[in-house]
Amino acid sequence: MTGRVVRFDDLERLYAEQADEIRAAVEKVLASGRYTFTKGKEVVTFERAFADYTGTDDCVGLSSGTAALWLALEALGIGPGDEVIVPANTYVASVFSISYTGATPVLADVDAATFTLDPAAVKAAITPRTAALLPVHLFGAPCDMDALGSIAASSGLAIVEDAAQAHGARLHGRRVGTFGAAGCFSFYPTKNLGAMGDGGAITTDDPAVAASARRQRYMGQEHKYTHLTIGYQERLDEVQAAVLATRLPRLDAWNAQRRHQAALYNDLLAGTPVVAQAEPDDSECVYYVYTVRTPRRDDLAEFLASRGVGTDVFYPKAVYEQPAYEGTWQAGDYPVTQRLQSEILSLPVFPGYSDDDIAYVADTVRQFFAAS
């Protein structure tokens, strides 16, 4: 290994950038003695700020992005007997959230260039039982919401957006999380907007969706000790809300760094045998990860690791390969996803990385292919 290291991400550096501010925000919560208050000041403040940021009427803070998807679907009445179409190329949580409601997840293949839900595959998957679409803005790239919105409207389907990897991304100048009945976000620490633990949120313009999610996130109650429904324990806590509130004002600047680094990769890797995820027309991808395709994925990852470069594979095992869904789907029905699973590799992009860091990674990729 060389002396230089470019990690896949660097949460320590990100924390150091605003350590004093975060400590002060957390200390304020600790001193208050109100840590998991359902309508706590920090949660309410962050919810309002994130709704304003996305351009929605409301935001409901939750314990995770998975909880956001699950409670959004539940709020729309999705349940047993319903089908929800979801991309085959996604993290399993997108699919789990459908199963939690008792509905049936239906996988549809993705576009080979953007890696996101293929509208033609969605059309082919619709049945009389289809109730909703769950598009995933994968790796920070907006889905084709024009086509998907048209399909949903013509078929009477709800849309729940999985924007867990796309905080701040835009399509036609409009933030993701605003194209459907609900937008669902994760605040896992490595995300574009990350907490210091788990967290999530629903954004929506529908008062009924917001009311349902608020009721269900804490034991089915609107008033203390009166439980209107069988609810859950899925609240966003005050500490995480305080951390997120300190970080939200920096999100656009951090996303700009990610976009700059991705543009550098595009230039520096031009002419190599790797193909980057395509940025959709009239969109602003926020590059949760910068992902390329190459048939020599595993060898390239090993070579990069030997030279101090961190990489990752999103995702090494497809949903249809997971033991939890054994026998439900066949890989051959999703040829694009099947190919992506063996070819995709994500390279480092993260706030604070220098142009030299990105150039080192790109040069190392070039060295691999030059030696091959």
Short mmCIF file of C-alpha atoms in Angstrom, two decimals:
data_model
loop_
_atom_site.label_atom_id
_atom_site.label_comp_id
_atom_site.label_asym_id
_atom_site.label_seq_id
_atom_site.Cartn_x
_atom_site.Cartn_y
_atom_site.Cartn_z
CA MET A 1 0.00 0.00 0.00
CA THR A 2 1.14 3.56 -0.72
CA GLY A 3 1.34 6.21 1.98
CA ARG A 4 -1.70 8.06 0.64
CA VAL A 5 -5.20 7.14 1.84
CA VAL A 6 -8.53 8.32 0.46
CA ARG A 7 -11.24 6.73 2.55
CA PHE A 8 -14.67 6.00 1.13
CA ASP A 9 -16.09 8.59 3.53
CA ASP A 10 -14.75 10.66 6.41
CA LEU A 11 -17.31 11.32 9.13
CA GLU A 12 -14.62 12.45 11.56
CA ARG A 13 -13.59 15.27 9.23
CA LEU A 14 -17.20 16.30 8.74
CA TYR A 15 -17.74 16.44 12.50
CA ALA A 16 -14.56 18.46 13.05
CA GLU A 17 -15.86 21.08 10.61
CA GLN A 18 -18.58 22.06 13.06
CA ALA A 19 -17.67 20.32 16.32
CA ASP A 20 -18.27 23.33 18.56
CA GLU A 21 -21.66 24.02 17.02
CA ILE A 22 -22.79 20.42 17.37
CA ARG A 23 -21.54 20.15 20.94
CA ALA A 24 -23.43 23.30 21.89
CA ALA A 25 -26.64 22.05 20.27
CA VAL A 26 -26.42 18.66 21.96
CA GLU A 27 -25.48 20.16 25.33
CA LYS A 28 -28.56 22.37 25.15
CA VAL A 29 -30.76 19.29 24.75
CA LEU A 30 -28.97 17.36 27.48
CA ALA A 31 -29.35 20.25 29.89
CA SER A 32 -33.07 20.50 29.13
CA GLY A 33 -33.83 16.99 30.36
CA ARG A 34 -36.22 16.52 27.41
CA TYR A 35 -34.64 13.87 25.19
CA THR A 36 -37.52 12.01 23.53
CA PHE A 37 -40.33 14.50 23.94
CA THR A 38 -42.87 13.81 21.18
CA LYS A 39 -43.44 17.46 20.31
CA GLY A 40 -40.08 18.68 21.53
CA LYS A 41 -38.72 22.02 20.45
CA GLU A 42 -35.79 20.59 18.50
CA VAL A 43 -37.93 18.12 16.55
CA VAL A 44 -40.55 20.74 15.71
CA THR A 45 -37.88 23.26 14.68
CA PHE A 46 -36.12 20.79 12.42
CA GLU A 47 -39.38 19.55 10.89
CA ARG A 48 -40.32 23.11 9.91
CA ALA A 49 -36.86 23.84 8.53
CA PHE A 50 -36.71 20.66 6.45
CA ALA A 51 -40.23 21.21 5.07
CA ASP A 52 -39.19 24.71 4.02
CA TYR A 53 -35.99 23.36 2.49
CA THR A 54 -37.76 20.75 0.38
CA GLY A 55 -40.65 23.02 -0.49
CA THR A 56 -43.39 20.97 1.14
CA ASP A 57 -46.12 21.95 3.55
CA ASP A 58 -45.10 19.54 6.29
CA CYS A 59 -42.38 17.25 7.58
CA VAL A 60 -42.67 14.47 10.14
CA GLY A 61 -39.48 13.42 11.92
CA LEU A 62 -39.07 9.67 12.41
CA SER A 63 -36.61 7.10 13.71
CA SER A 64 -35.27 6.02 10.30
CA GLY A 65 -35.77 6.20 6.56
CA THR A 66 -37.27 2.74 6.67
CA ALA A 67 -39.88 3.90 9.18
CA ALA A 68 -40.64 6.85 6.91
CA LEU A 69 -41.39 4.57 3.95
CA TRP A 70 -43.45 2.18 6.04
CA LEU A 71 -45.56 4.87 7.75
CA ALA A 72 -46.05 6.79 4.50
CA LEU A 73 -47.44 3.69 2.80
CA GLU A 74 -49.61 2.93 5.80
CA ALA A 75 -50.92 6.51 5.83
CA LEU A 76 -52.06 6.04 2.23
CA GLY A 77 -54.01 2.93 3.19
CA ILE A 78 -51.64 0.47 1.53
CA GLY A 79 -52.06 -3.00 3.00
CA PRO A 80 -52.93 -6.66 2.39
CA GLY A 81 -54.21 -7.31 -1.11
CA ASP A 82 -52.32 -4.36 -2.58
CA GLU A 83 -49.22 -4.42 -4.77
CA VAL A 84 -46.52 -1.76 -4.75
CA ILE A 85 -43.99 -1.51 -7.59
CA VAL A 86 -40.40 -0.91 -6.48
CA PRO A 87 -37.08 -1.08 -8.36
CA ALA A 88 -35.20 -4.37 -8.30
CA ASN A 89 -32.00 -2.35 -7.92
CA THR A 90 -32.35 -0.86 -4.44
CA TYR A 91 -31.49 -1.39 -0.81
CA VAL A 92 -33.70 -4.04 0.75
CA ALA A 93 -35.28 -1.52 3.15
CA SER A 94 -37.29 -0.08 0.25
CA VAL A 95 -38.88 -3.49 -0.22
CA PHE A 96 -39.15 -4.34 3.48
CA SER A 97 -41.26 -1.23 4.03
CA ILE A 98 -43.88 -2.61 1.63
CA SER A 99 -43.84 -6.02 3.30
CA TYR A 100 -44.34 -4.39 6.73
CA THR A 101 -47.75 -3.13 5.58
CA GLY A 102 -48.86 -6.57 4.43
CA ALA A 103 -48.84 -5.46 0.79
CA THR A 104 -46.95 -7.33 -1.91
CA PRO A 105 -43.75 -5.79 -3.32
CA VAL A 106 -43.47 -6.13 -7.10
CA LEU A 107 -40.00 -5.64 -8.54
CA ALA A 108 -39.43 -3.77 -11.79
CA ASP A 109 -36.14 -3.47 -13.63
CA VAL A 110 -34.13 -0.27 -13.92
CA ASP A 111 -32.59 1.87 -16.65
CA ALA A 112 -29.06 0.79 -17.55
CA ALA A 113 -27.76 4.37 -17.71
CA THR A 114 -29.37 6.02 -14.67
CA PHE A 115 -29.75 2.85 -12.53
CA THR A 116 -33.24 4.06 -11.50
CA LEU A 117 -36.73 2.73 -12.12
CA ASP A 118 -37.50 2.08 -15.80
CA PRO A 119 -40.96 3.48 -16.68
CA ALA A 120 -41.46 0.83 -19.35
CA ALA A 121 -40.83 -1.91 -16.79
CA VAL A 122 -43.28 -0.21 -14.42
CA LYS A 123 -46.01 -0.21 -17.08
CA ALA A 124 -45.47 -3.91 -17.69
CA ALA A 125 -45.72 -4.67 -13.96
CA ILE A 126 -49.06 -2.97 -13.30
CA THR A 127 -51.97 -5.25 -12.43
CA PRO A 128 -55.49 -4.61 -11.08
CA ARG A 129 -54.00 -4.96 -7.57
CA THR A 130 -51.34 -2.27 -8.04
CA ALA A 131 -51.93 0.55 -5.56
CA ALA A 132 -48.69 2.54 -5.54
CA LEU A 133 -45.27 3.16 -7.03
CA LEU A 134 -42.18 3.45 -4.85
CA PRO A 135 -39.43 5.01 -7.01
CA VAL A 136 -35.95 5.26 -5.47
CA HIS A 137 -33.71 8.25 -6.24
CA LEU A 138 -30.70 5.97 -6.16
CA PHE A 139 -27.24 7.33 -5.29
CA GLY A 140 -28.64 10.88 -5.37
CA ALA A 141 -29.98 10.73 -8.96
CA PRO A 142 -33.63 11.74 -9.46
CA CYS A 143 -35.89 9.20 -11.11
CA ASP A 144 -37.84 9.98 -14.28
CA MET A 145 -40.72 11.48 -12.33
CA ASP A 146 -42.33 12.92 -15.48
CA ALA A 147 -42.92 9.46 -16.90
CA LEU A 148 -43.65 7.82 -13.56
CA GLY A 149 -46.07 10.58 -12.59
CA SER A 150 -47.91 10.19 -15.86
CA ILE A 151 -48.18 6.43 -15.38
CA ALA A 152 -49.41 6.86 -11.81
CA ALA A 153 -51.99 9.46 -12.80
CA SER A 154 -53.39 7.39 -15.66
CA SER A 155 -53.63 4.28 -13.47
CA GLY A 156 -54.85 5.92 -10.28
CA LEU A 157 -51.72 5.03 -8.29
CA ALA A 158 -50.12 6.78 -5.34
CA ILE A 159 -46.42 7.65 -5.40
CA VAL A 160 -44.16 7.38 -2.36
CA GLU A 161 -40.63 8.62 -3.13
CA ASP A 162 -37.65 6.94 -1.54
CA ALA A 163 -35.30 9.92 -1.30
CA ALA A 164 -33.09 8.36 1.38
CA GLN A 165 -29.97 9.02 -0.73
CA ALA A 166 -31.04 12.25 -2.42
CA HIS A 167 -31.38 15.11 0.07
CA GLY A 168 -31.43 18.31 -1.96
CA ALA A 169 -31.47 16.70 -5.41
CA ARG A 170 -33.57 18.50 -8.00
CA LEU A 171 -35.51 17.65 -11.14
CA HIS A 172 -36.64 20.61 -13.29
CA GLY A 173 -35.57 22.83 -10.40
CA ARG A 174 -37.85 21.05 -7.93
CA ARG A 175 -36.54 19.13 -4.93
CA VAL A 176 -37.09 15.39 -4.80
CA GLY A 177 -39.52 14.38 -2.08
CA THR A 178 -42.16 16.71 -3.55
CA PHE A 179 -43.35 14.71 -6.58
CA GLY A 180 -45.53 12.16 -4.80
CA ALA A 181 -47.96 11.90 -1.93
CA ALA A 182 -44.94 11.59 0.38
CA GLY A 183 -41.18 11.87 0.21
CA CYS A 184 -39.13 9.67 2.53
CA PHE A 185 -35.65 10.51 3.78
CA SER A 186 -33.00 8.77 5.87
CA PHE A 187 -30.58 10.64 8.11
CA TYR A 188 -28.18 7.75 8.60
CA PRO A 189 -24.77 9.30 9.42
CA THR A 190 -23.19 8.80 5.97
CA LYS A 191 -26.10 10.33 4.05
CA ASN A 192 -25.86 13.78 2.44
CA LEU A 193 -27.69 15.09 5.50
CA GLY A 194 -26.70 12.76 8.32
CA ALA A 195 -27.44 12.61 12.02
CA MET A 196 -25.20 11.05 14.66
CA GLY A 197 -27.35 7.98 14.85
CA ASP A 198 -30.48 6.90 13.02
CA GLY A 199 -33.22 9.23 11.88
CA GLY A 200 -35.66 9.80 9.06
CA ALA A 201 -38.52 11.98 7.88
CA ILE A 202 -41.59 12.17 5.67
CA THR A 203 -42.23 15.30 3.60
CA THR A 204 -45.75 15.86 2.32
CA ASP A 205 -48.37 18.37 1.24
CA ASP A 206 -51.16 16.06 2.42
CA PRO A 207 -52.40 16.90 5.94
CA ALA A 208 -53.89 13.40 6.31
CA VAL A 209 -50.54 11.73 5.57
CA ALA A 210 -48.77 13.97 8.07
CA ALA A 211 -51.41 13.41 10.74
CA SER A 212 -51.30 9.63 10.32
CA ALA A 213 -47.49 9.52 10.48
CA ARG A 214 -47.44 11.72 13.61
CA ARG A 215 -50.04 9.54 15.29
CA GLN A 216 -48.42 6.25 14.36
CA ARG A 217 -44.85 7.27 15.21
CA TYR A 218 -45.72 7.31 18.91
CA MET A 219 -48.17 4.64 20.01
CA GLY A 220 -51.12 5.74 17.89
CA GLN A 221 -51.89 8.75 20.03
CA GLU A 222 -52.72 12.36 19.30
CA HIS A 223 -53.14 13.17 22.98
CA LYS A 224 -51.21 11.53 25.78
CA TYR A 225 -52.58 8.19 27.00
CA THR A 226 -55.37 8.09 24.42
CA HIS A 227 -54.37 5.50 21.80
CA LEU A 228 -56.54 5.82 18.72
CA THR A 229 -54.79 3.07 16.79
CA ILE A 230 -52.19 0.37 17.33
CA GLY A 231 -49.18 2.59 16.87
CA TYR A 232 -45.42 2.20 17.05
CA GLN A 233 -42.31 3.68 18.62
CA GLU A 234 -40.69 5.43 15.68
CA ARG A 235 -39.96 8.97 16.86
CA LEU A 236 -37.04 11.20 15.94
CA ASP A 237 -35.36 12.16 19.21
CA GLU A 238 -34.40 15.66 20.33
CA VAL A 239 -30.63 15.08 20.17
CA GLN A 240 -30.69 13.90 16.55
CA ALA A 241 -33.06 16.72 15.57
CA ALA A 242 -30.68 19.25 17.12
CA VAL A 243 -27.73 17.80 15.19
CA LEU A 244 -29.70 17.82 11.94
CA ALA A 245 -30.75 21.43 12.48
CA THR A 246 -27.09 22.47 12.70
CA ARG A 247 -26.25 20.59 9.52
CA LEU A 248 -29.16 21.51 7.27
CA PRO A 249 -27.82 25.02 6.49
CA ARG A 250 -24.62 23.40 5.16
CA LEU A 251 -26.34 20.79 2.98
CA ASP A 252 -26.32 22.73 -0.29
CA ALA A 253 -22.62 23.58 0.09
CA TRP A 254 -21.80 19.95 0.86
CA ASN A 255 -23.85 18.81 -2.14
CA ALA A 256 -22.00 21.31 -4.32
CA GLN A 257 -18.72 19.70 -3.23
CA ARG A 258 -20.04 16.27 -4.14
CA ARG A 259 -21.16 17.52 -7.56
CA HIS A 260 -17.78 19.16 -8.13
CA GLN A 261 -15.97 15.94 -7.25
CA ALA A 262 -18.24 13.94 -9.57
CA ALA A 263 -17.55 16.37 -12.41
CA LEU A 264 -13.81 15.92 -11.81
CA TYR A 265 -14.19 12.15 -12.01
CA ASN A 266 -16.16 12.50 -15.23
CA ASP A 267 -13.32 14.49 -16.78
CA LEU A 268 -10.43 12.48 -15.35
CA LEU A 269 -11.92 9.07 -16.15
CA ALA A 270 -12.95 9.93 -19.70
CA GLY A 271 -11.59 7.37 -22.10
CA THR A 272 -11.22 4.63 -19.49
CA PRO A 273 -13.25 1.39 -19.56
CA VAL A 274 -15.55 2.59 -16.76
CA VAL A 275 -19.02 4.04 -17.32
CA ALA A 276 -20.45 6.39 -14.70
CA GLN A 277 -24.08 6.56 -13.64
CA ALA A 278 -25.81 9.01 -15.98
CA GLU A 279 -27.23 12.22 -14.58
CA PRO A 280 -30.82 12.57 -15.85
CA ASP A 281 -31.71 15.50 -18.11
CA ASP A 282 -32.55 18.78 -16.34
CA SER A 283 -31.62 17.33 -12.97
CA GLU A 284 -29.20 18.07 -10.18
CA CYS A 285 -27.82 14.83 -8.82
CA VAL A 286 -26.30 15.11 -5.33
CA TYR A 287 -23.98 12.08 -5.56
CA TYR A 288 -24.53 10.24 -2.31
CA VAL A 289 -22.01 7.97 -4.00
CA TYR A 290 -20.22 8.22 -7.35
CA THR A 291 -20.82 4.90 -9.06
CA VAL A 292 -19.26 3.42 -12.17
CA ARG A 293 -19.71 0.20 -14.11
CA THR A 294 -16.90 -2.11 -15.15
CA PRO A 295 -16.85 -5.85 -15.86
CA ARG A 296 -13.60 -5.97 -13.84
CA ARG A 297 -15.20 -4.54 -10.71
CA ASP A 298 -13.67 -6.90 -8.14
CA ASP A 299 -10.15 -6.66 -9.52
CA LEU A 300 -10.38 -2.87 -9.69
CA ALA A 301 -11.64 -2.65 -6.10
CA GLU A 302 -8.75 -4.83 -4.90
CA PHE A 303 -6.21 -2.71 -6.80
CA LEU A 304 -7.63 0.52 -5.37
CA ALA A 305 -7.60 -0.90 -1.84
CA SER A 306 -3.93 -1.85 -2.21
CA ARG A 307 -3.23 1.81 -2.93
CA GLY A 308 -5.20 3.27 -0.06
CA VAL A 309 -8.47 4.03 -1.86
CA GLY A 310 -11.73 3.02 -0.21
CA THR A 311 -14.60 1.76 -2.36
CA ASP A 312 -17.94 0.09 -1.79
CA VAL A 313 -20.52 -1.94 -3.70
CA PHE A 314 -24.18 -0.87 -3.53
CA TYR A 315 -25.41 -3.62 -3.43
CA PRO A 316 -23.48 -6.92 -3.62
CA LYS A 317 -26.62 -9.04 -3.20
CA ALA A 318 -29.80 -8.01 -5.01
CA VAL A 319 -33.22 -8.03 -3.34
CA TYR A 320 -34.24 -11.12 -5.30
CA GLU A 321 -31.18 -12.95 -3.89
CA GLN A 322 -31.95 -12.21 -0.25
CA PRO A 323 -32.85 -15.22 1.94
CA ALA A 324 -35.75 -13.22 3.40
CA TYR A 325 -37.45 -13.38 -0.01
CA GLU A 326 -36.20 -16.78 -1.13
CA GLY A 327 -38.20 -18.13 -4.05
CA THR A 328 -40.16 -14.92 -4.61
CA TRP A 329 -38.39 -13.62 -7.73
CA GLN A 330 -36.00 -14.89 -10.38
CA ALA A 331 -32.82 -12.98 -11.27
CA GLY A 332 -33.34 -13.56 -14.98
CA ASP A 333 -36.48 -11.43 -14.89
CA TYR A 334 -34.36 -8.34 -14.13
CA PRO A 335 -31.46 -8.44 -16.60
CA VAL A 336 -30.27 -4.86 -16.10
CA THR A 337 -30.21 -5.16 -12.32
CA GLN A 338 -28.51 -8.56 -12.60
CA ARG A 339 -25.74 -7.05 -14.70
CA LEU A 340 -25.34 -4.04 -12.43
CA GLN A 341 -24.87 -6.29 -9.42
CA SER A 342 -21.68 -7.66 -10.94
CA GLU A 343 -20.34 -4.41 -12.41
CA ILE A 344 -21.03 -1.42 -10.14
CA LEU A 345 -18.38 0.10 -7.90
CA SER A 346 -18.65 3.32 -5.90
CA LEU A 347 -15.65 5.64 -5.59
CA PRO A 348 -15.03 8.19 -2.83
CA VAL A 349 -16.99 11.45 -2.88
CA PHE A 350 -17.39 13.32 0.39
CA PRO A 351 -17.40 16.91 1.66
CA GLY A 352 -13.89 18.08 2.41
CA TYR A 353 -12.06 15.93 -0.12
CA SER A 354 -9.65 17.93 -2.26
CA ASP A 355 -9.23 17.97 -6.01
CA ASP A 356 -5.93 16.18 -5.38
CA ASP A 357 -7.76 13.40 -3.53
CA ILE A 358 -10.12 12.87 -6.47
CA ALA A 359 -7.26 13.09 -8.95
CA TYR A 360 -5.34 10.44 -7.00
CA VAL A 361 -8.29 8.06 -7.12
CA ALA A 362 -8.85 8.67 -10.84
CA ASP A 363 -5.15 8.25 -11.59
CA THR A 364 -5.14 4.97 -9.68
CA VAL A 365 -8.09 3.75 -11.77
CA ARG A 366 -6.17 4.66 -14.90
CA GLN A 367 -3.08 2.82 -13.62
CA PHE A 368 -5.16 -0.33 -13.14
CA PHE A 369 -6.38 -0.38 -16.72
CA ALA A 370 -3.01 0.64 -18.14
CA ALA A 371 -1.40 -2.35 -16.42
CA SER A 372 -4.08 -4.78 -17.53
#
